[in-house]
Amino acid sequence: MSSIKLFENKQVRVVWNDIEEKWYFSVQDVVELLTESTDVKQYIKRMLSRNEQLKINWGTICTLIEMRASDGKIRKIQAADTQGLLRIIQSIPSPKAEPFKLWLARVGSERLEEIENPELAVERARTLYQLKGYPEDWIEKRMRSIAIREELTDEWEKHGVQEKRNYAILTAEISKATFDLTPSEHKEIKGLKNQNLRDHMTDLELVFSMLGEASTTAIIKTKNPNGFKANKESAKQGGKIAGNAREALEKETGEKVVSEKNYLPEIKTKKLNQKKE
């Protein structure tokens, strides 16, 4: 459980979901922040009455998550992930919501361009990594890992794994077989919290991650599993191929593939190390 600050030092309650690897935000906190309403519950009711589609989809957009209330007690409150939160913000007629709406319009325009020309998405991702200071050879591996990952998720969808949440479970199976670690355990070793694990992998970690996922894709294509349970076995098999290769390399070099190294800004890394000490 954590909290983040948005605008004028006001806090919004958030919870990190390890399985889905994403934040859930208190809907009430965000609406109160953007509207400065004295009765936020009534404001949300009026907002839903004005927007029939939002009302219809409210149960999908929001979910009940345990968070600490102002009285210090833990209660289940309405929360939304980033996508759901942005959908809610679209329905708030407030000047404070305008920056988000303008950003959504720009992102939506870029996304349509990327659908028309997929190479644009690759180039934008490459540019972002360059701006963050990643080495060019690492960027090439990361671009390749993204392509391999997309091919794998396409195969999962074709073979009866429809719920995106199950992708995280299958990915964890590949990771456990490849590195003897779940993604959350791997992130802990690297001192990561809500950061993308793959953006902080070393060259070798990326290589073995790609091998596990590419092997899983090849197994799915040849064995044609259907449904979550069958694909879970394929994930274990594909990960094991990468795991065997990793163990062979570690035996030859005497060094572990999994590393504490990350690409966090130096100041954050120093603070993390001080806390460990």
CSV table of C-alpha atoms in Angstrom, one decimal:
chain,number,residue,atom,x,y,z
A,1,MET,CA,0.0,0.0,0.0
A,2,SER,CA,1.3,3.5,-0.8
A,3,SER,CA,0.2,7.0,-1.7
A,4,ILE,CA,1.4,9.5,-4.4
A,5,LYS,CA,1.1,13.3,-4.6
A,6,LEU,CA,-0.8,15.0,-7.3
A,7,PHE,CA,-1.2,18.7,-7.6
A,8,GLU,CA,-0.7,21.1,-4.7
A,9,ASN,CA,0.7,18.4,-2.4
A,10,LYS,CA,-2.7,16.7,-2.2
A,11,GLN,CA,-2.5,12.9,-1.8
A,12,VAL,CA,-4.3,10.1,-3.7
A,13,ARG,CA,-4.4,6.7,-2.2
A,14,VAL,CA,-3.0,3.9,-4.4
A,15,VAL,CA,-2.4,0.2,-4.2
A,16,TRP,CA,0.1,-1.8,-6.3
A,17,ASN,CA,-1.2,-5.1,-7.6
A,18,ASP,CA,1.7,-7.6,-8.0
A,19,ILE,CA,-0.3,-10.1,-10.1
A,20,GLU,CA,-1.5,-7.5,-12.7
A,21,GLU,CA,1.6,-5.3,-12.2
A,22,LYS,CA,-0.3,-2.0,-12.1
A,23,TRP,CA,-1.5,0.6,-9.8
A,24,TYR,CA,-5.1,1.0,-8.6
A,25,PHE,CA,-6.1,4.6,-7.6
A,26,SER,CA,-8.9,5.7,-5.2
A,27,VAL,CA,-11.6,7.1,-7.5
A,28,GLN,CA,-13.0,9.2,-4.7
A,29,ASP,CA,-9.6,10.9,-4.0
A,30,VAL,CA,-9.0,11.7,-7.7
A,31,VAL,CA,-12.5,13.1,-8.2
A,32,GLU,CA,-12.3,15.2,-5.0
A,33,LEU,CA,-8.9,16.5,-6.1
A,34,LEU,CA,-10.0,17.5,-9.6
A,35,THR,CA,-13.4,19.0,-8.6
A,36,GLU,CA,-12.8,20.2,-5.1
A,37,SER,CA,-16.3,19.0,-4.3
A,38,THR,CA,-17.4,19.1,-0.7
A,39,ASP,CA,-19.6,16.0,-1.2
A,40,VAL,CA,-17.6,13.8,-3.6
A,41,LYS,CA,-20.0,10.8,-3.4
A,42,GLN,CA,-22.9,13.0,-4.5
A,43,TYR,CA,-20.7,14.4,-7.3
A,44,ILE,CA,-20.0,10.9,-8.6
A,45,LYS,CA,-23.7,10.1,-8.5
A,46,ARG,CA,-24.5,13.2,-10.6
A,47,MET,CA,-21.6,12.5,-13.0
A,48,LEU,CA,-23.1,9.0,-13.6
A,49,SER,CA,-26.6,10.4,-14.1
A,50,ARG,CA,-25.2,12.7,-16.8
A,51,ASN,CA,-23.2,10.0,-18.6
A,52,GLU,CA,-25.2,6.9,-19.3
A,53,GLN,CA,-22.3,5.0,-20.9
A,54,LEU,CA,-20.1,5.7,-17.9
A,55,LYS,CA,-22.8,4.5,-15.6
A,56,ILE,CA,-23.3,1.2,-17.6
A,57,ASN,CA,-19.5,0.5,-17.5
A,58,TRP,CA,-18.9,1.7,-13.9
A,59,GLY,CA,-18.8,-1.9,-12.6
A,60,THR,CA,-16.1,-2.7,-15.1
A,61,ILE,CA,-14.1,0.5,-14.7
A,62,CYS,CA,-14.1,0.3,-10.8
A,63,THR,CA,-13.3,-2.5,-8.5
A,64,LEU,CA,-13.3,-2.7,-4.7
A,65,ILE,CA,-9.8,-2.5,-3.2
A,66,GLU,CA,-8.8,-2.4,0.5
A,67,MET,CA,-7.3,1.0,1.4
A,68,ARG,CA,-6.8,2.9,4.6
A,69,ALA,CA,-9.5,5.5,5.3
A,70,SER,CA,-9.1,8.9,7.0
A,71,ASP,CA,-10.0,7.3,10.4
A,72,GLY,CA,-7.1,4.9,10.0
A,73,LYS,CA,-9.3,1.8,9.4
A,74,ILE,CA,-8.9,-0.5,6.3
A,75,ARG,CA,-12.0,-0.4,4.1
A,76,LYS,CA,-12.9,-1.6,0.6
A,77,ILE,CA,-13.3,1.5,-1.6
A,78,GLN,CA,-13.9,2.0,-5.3
A,79,ALA,CA,-10.6,2.0,-7.2
A,80,ALA,CA,-9.6,2.1,-10.9
A,81,ASP,CA,-6.4,1.3,-12.8
A,82,THR,CA,-4.8,4.0,-15.0
A,83,GLN,CA,-7.0,3.3,-18.1
A,84,GLY,CA,-10.2,3.3,-16.0
A,85,LEU,CA,-9.1,6.5,-14.2
A,86,LEU,CA,-8.5,8.3,-17.4
A,87,ARG,CA,-11.9,7.3,-18.6
A,88,ILE,CA,-13.5,8.8,-15.5
A,89,ILE,CA,-11.4,12.0,-15.9
A,90,GLN,CA,-12.9,12.4,-19.4
A,91,SER,CA,-16.3,12.9,-17.8
A,92,ILE,CA,-15.2,15.6,-15.3
A,93,PRO,CA,-15.9,19.2,-16.5
A,94,SER,CA,-13.2,20.8,-14.5
A,95,PRO,CA,-10.3,23.0,-15.5
A,96,LYS,CA,-7.9,20.8,-13.5
A,97,ALA,CA,-9.0,17.8,-15.7
A,98,GLU,CA,-8.1,19.7,-19.0
A,99,PRO,CA,-4.4,18.8,-19.0
A,100,PHE,CA,-5.3,15.1,-18.8
A,101,LYS,CA,-7.9,15.4,-21.6
A,102,LEU,CA,-5.4,17.2,-23.9
A,103,TRP,CA,-2.8,14.5,-23.1
A,104,LEU,CA,-5.4,11.8,-23.9
A,105,ALA,CA,-6.2,13.4,-27.2
A,106,ARG,CA,-2.5,13.5,-28.1
A,107,VAL,CA,-1.9,9.9,-27.1
A,108,GLY,CA,-5.0,8.8,-28.9
A,109,SER,CA,-3.8,10.5,-32.1
A,110,GLU,CA,-0.4,8.9,-31.8
A,111,ARG,CA,-2.0,5.5,-31.2
A,112,LEU,CA,-4.1,5.8,-34.4
A,113,GLU,CA,-0.9,6.7,-36.3
A,114,GLU,CA,0.8,3.6,-34.9
A,115,ILE,CA,-2.1,1.3,-35.9
A,116,GLU,CA,-1.7,2.7,-39.4
A,117,ASN,CA,2.1,2.4,-39.3
A,118,PRO,CA,3.4,0.0,-36.6
A,119,GLU,CA,7.0,1.0,-37.3
A,120,LEU,CA,6.1,4.4,-35.6
A,121,ALA,CA,5.5,2.6,-32.3
A,122,VAL,CA,8.9,0.9,-32.5
A,123,GLU,CA,10.7,4.1,-33.3
A,124,ARG,CA,9.0,6.0,-30.5
A,125,ALA,CA,10.0,3.3,-28.0
A,126,ARG,CA,13.5,3.4,-29.3
A,127,THR,CA,13.7,7.2,-28.9
A,128,LEU,CA,12.4,7.0,-25.4
A,129,TYR,CA,15.1,4.5,-24.4
A,130,GLN,CA,17.7,6.7,-26.1
A,131,LEU,CA,16.5,9.8,-24.1
A,132,LYS,CA,16.8,7.8,-20.9
A,133,GLY,CA,20.4,7.0,-21.7
A,134,TYR,CA,20.3,3.3,-22.5
A,135,PRO,CA,23.2,1.8,-24.5
A,136,GLU,CA,22.4,1.2,-28.2
A,137,ASP,CA,23.2,-2.6,-28.0
A,138,TRP,CA,20.8,-2.9,-25.0
A,139,ILE,CA,18.1,-1.0,-26.9
A,140,GLU,CA,18.4,-3.4,-29.9
A,141,LYS,CA,17.9,-6.4,-27.5
A,142,ARG,CA,14.9,-4.7,-25.8
A,143,MET,CA,13.3,-4.0,-29.2
A,144,ARG,CA,13.7,-7.6,-30.1
A,145,SER,CA,12.3,-8.7,-26.8
A,146,ILE,CA,9.2,-6.6,-27.3
A,147,ALA,CA,8.6,-8.3,-30.7
A,148,ILE,CA,9.0,-11.8,-29.2
A,149,ARG,CA,6.6,-10.9,-26.4
A,150,GLU,CA,4.0,-9.7,-28.8
A,151,GLU,CA,4.2,-12.8,-30.8
A,152,LEU,CA,3.8,-14.9,-27.7
A,153,THR,CA,0.7,-13.0,-26.5
A,154,ASP,CA,-0.8,-13.3,-30.0
A,155,GLU,CA,-0.4,-17.1,-29.7
A,156,TRP,CA,-1.9,-17.2,-26.3
A,157,GLU,CA,-5.0,-15.3,-27.6
A,158,LYS,CA,-5.3,-17.6,-30.5
A,159,HIS,CA,-5.1,-20.7,-28.2
A,160,GLY,CA,-7.8,-19.8,-25.8
A,161,VAL,CA,-6.2,-17.6,-23.2
A,162,GLN,CA,-8.6,-14.6,-23.4
A,163,GLU,CA,-8.2,-12.9,-20.1
A,164,LYS,CA,-5.2,-10.5,-20.0
A,165,ARG,CA,-4.7,-11.2,-16.3
A,166,ASN,CA,-3.8,-14.8,-17.1
A,167,TYR,CA,-0.9,-13.5,-19.2
A,168,ALA,CA,0.8,-12.4,-16.0
A,169,ILE,CA,0.4,-15.9,-14.5
A,170,LEU,CA,1.8,-17.6,-17.6
A,171,THR,CA,4.6,-15.1,-17.7
A,172,ALA,CA,5.4,-16.0,-14.1
A,173,GLU,CA,5.6,-19.7,-15.0
A,174,ILE,CA,8.1,-18.9,-17.8
A,175,SER,CA,10.1,-16.7,-15.4
A,176,LYS,CA,10.2,-19.4,-12.6
A,177,ALA,CA,11.4,-22.0,-15.1
A,178,THR,CA,14.0,-19.6,-16.7
A,179,PHE,CA,15.4,-17.8,-13.6
A,180,ASP,CA,14.0,-19.8,-10.6
A,181,LEU,CA,12.3,-16.6,-9.7
A,182,THR,CA,8.9,-15.0,-10.2
A,183,PRO,CA,8.9,-11.5,-11.8
A,184,SER,CA,8.1,-10.0,-8.4
A,185,GLU,CA,11.0,-11.8,-6.8
A,186,HIS,CA,13.3,-10.8,-9.7
A,187,LYS,CA,12.2,-7.1,-9.2
A,188,GLU,CA,12.9,-7.4,-5.5
A,189,ILE,CA,16.5,-8.4,-6.2
A,190,LYS,CA,16.9,-5.4,-8.4
A,191,GLY,CA,15.3,-3.0,-5.9
A,192,LEU,CA,12.3,-2.2,-8.2
A,193,LYS,CA,8.8,-1.4,-7.2
A,194,ASN,CA,6.4,-0.3,-9.9
A,195,GLN,CA,9.0,-0.1,-12.6
A,196,ASN,CA,8.9,-2.4,-15.7
A,197,LEU,CA,11.3,-5.3,-14.9
A,198,ARG,CA,12.5,-5.8,-18.5
A,199,ASP,CA,13.5,-2.1,-18.7
A,200,HIS,CA,16.0,-3.0,-15.9
A,201,MET,CA,17.4,-6.3,-17.1
A,202,THR,CA,21.0,-6.8,-18.1
A,203,ASP,CA,21.9,-8.0,-21.6
A,204,LEU,CA,22.0,-11.7,-20.4
A,205,GLU,CA,18.8,-11.4,-18.5
A,206,LEU,CA,17.1,-10.1,-21.6
A,207,VAL,CA,18.6,-12.9,-23.8
A,208,PHE,CA,17.4,-15.7,-21.5
A,209,SER,CA,14.0,-14.0,-21.1
A,210,MET,CA,13.6,-13.9,-24.8
A,211,LEU,CA,14.7,-17.5,-25.1
A,212,GLY,CA,12.1,-18.6,-22.6
A,213,GLU,CA,9.3,-16.8,-24.4
A,214,ALA,CA,10.4,-17.7,-27.9
A,215,SER,CA,10.7,-21.3,-26.9
A,216,THR,CA,7.2,-21.2,-25.4
A,217,THR,CA,5.8,-19.7,-28.7
A,218,ALA,CA,7.5,-22.5,-30.7
A,219,ILE,CA,6.0,-25.1,-28.4
A,220,ILE,CA,2.5,-23.6,-28.7
A,221,LYS,CA,2.8,-23.5,-32.5
A,222,THR,CA,3.8,-27.2,-32.7
A,223,LYS,CA,1.7,-28.7,-29.9
A,224,ASN,CA,-1.4,-26.5,-30.3
A,225,PRO,CA,-2.5,-26.3,-26.7
A,226,ASN,CA,-5.9,-24.8,-26.0
A,227,GLY,CA,-7.0,-23.0,-22.9
A,228,PHE,CA,-5.2,-21.7,-19.8
A,229,LYS,CA,-4.2,-25.0,-18.2
A,230,ALA,CA,-2.7,-26.4,-21.4
A,231,ASN,CA,-0.8,-23.2,-22.1
A,232,LYS,CA,0.5,-23.2,-18.6
A,233,GLU,CA,2.3,-26.5,-19.2
A,234,SER,CA,3.7,-25.0,-22.5
A,235,ALA,CA,5.0,-22.0,-20.5
A,236,LYS,CA,6.8,-24.3,-18.0
A,237,GLN,CA,8.3,-26.3,-20.9
A,238,GLY,CA,9.5,-23.2,-22.8
A,239,GLY,CA,10.9,-21.6,-19.6
A,240,LYS,CA,12.7,-24.8,-18.8
A,241,ILE,CA,14.6,-24.7,-22.1
A,242,ALA,CA,15.9,-21.3,-21.2
A,243,GLY,CA,16.5,-22.4,-17.6
A,244,ASN,CA,18.7,-25.3,-18.7
A,245,ALA,CA,20.7,-22.9,-20.9
A,246,ARG,CA,21.1,-20.4,-18.1
A,247,GLU,CA,22.3,-23.1,-15.7
A,248,ALA,CA,24.8,-24.4,-18.3
A,249,LEU,CA,26.3,-20.9,-18.7
A,250,GLU,CA,26.5,-20.3,-15.0
A,251,LYS,CA,28.3,-23.6,-14.6
A,252,GLU,CA,30.9,-22.6,-17.2
A,253,THR,CA,31.4,-19.0,-16.0
A,254,GLY,CA,30.9,-19.5,-12.3
A,255,GLU,CA,28.7,-16.3,-12.3
A,256,LYS,CA,24.9,-15.9,-11.8
A,257,VAL,CA,22.9,-14.5,-14.7
A,258,VAL,CA,20.4,-12.8,-12.4
A,259,SER,CA,21.9,-9.5,-11.3
A,260,GLU,CA,21.1,-6.7,-8.9
A,261,LYS,CA,22.0,-4.2,-11.6
A,262,ASN,CA,19.2,-1.8,-12.7
A,263,TYR,CA,18.8,1.4,-14.7
A,264,LEU,CA,17.3,3.4,-11.9
A,265,PRO,CA,18.7,7.0,-11.6
A,266,GLU,CA,21.8,7.0,-9.5
A,267,ILE,CA,20.3,9.0,-6.7
A,268,LYS,CA,17.5,6.5,-6.2
A,269,THR,CA,19.9,3.6,-6.3
A,270,LYS,CA,22.0,5.2,-3.6
A,271,LYS,CA,19.0,5.8,-1.3
A,272,LEU,CA,17.9,2.2,-1.9
A,273,ASN,CA,21.3,0.9,-0.9
A,274,GLN,CA,21.4,3.1,2.2
A,275,LYS,CA,18.1,1.6,3.3
A,276,LYS,CA,19.4,-1.9,2.9
A,277,GLU,CA,22.4,-1.0,5.0
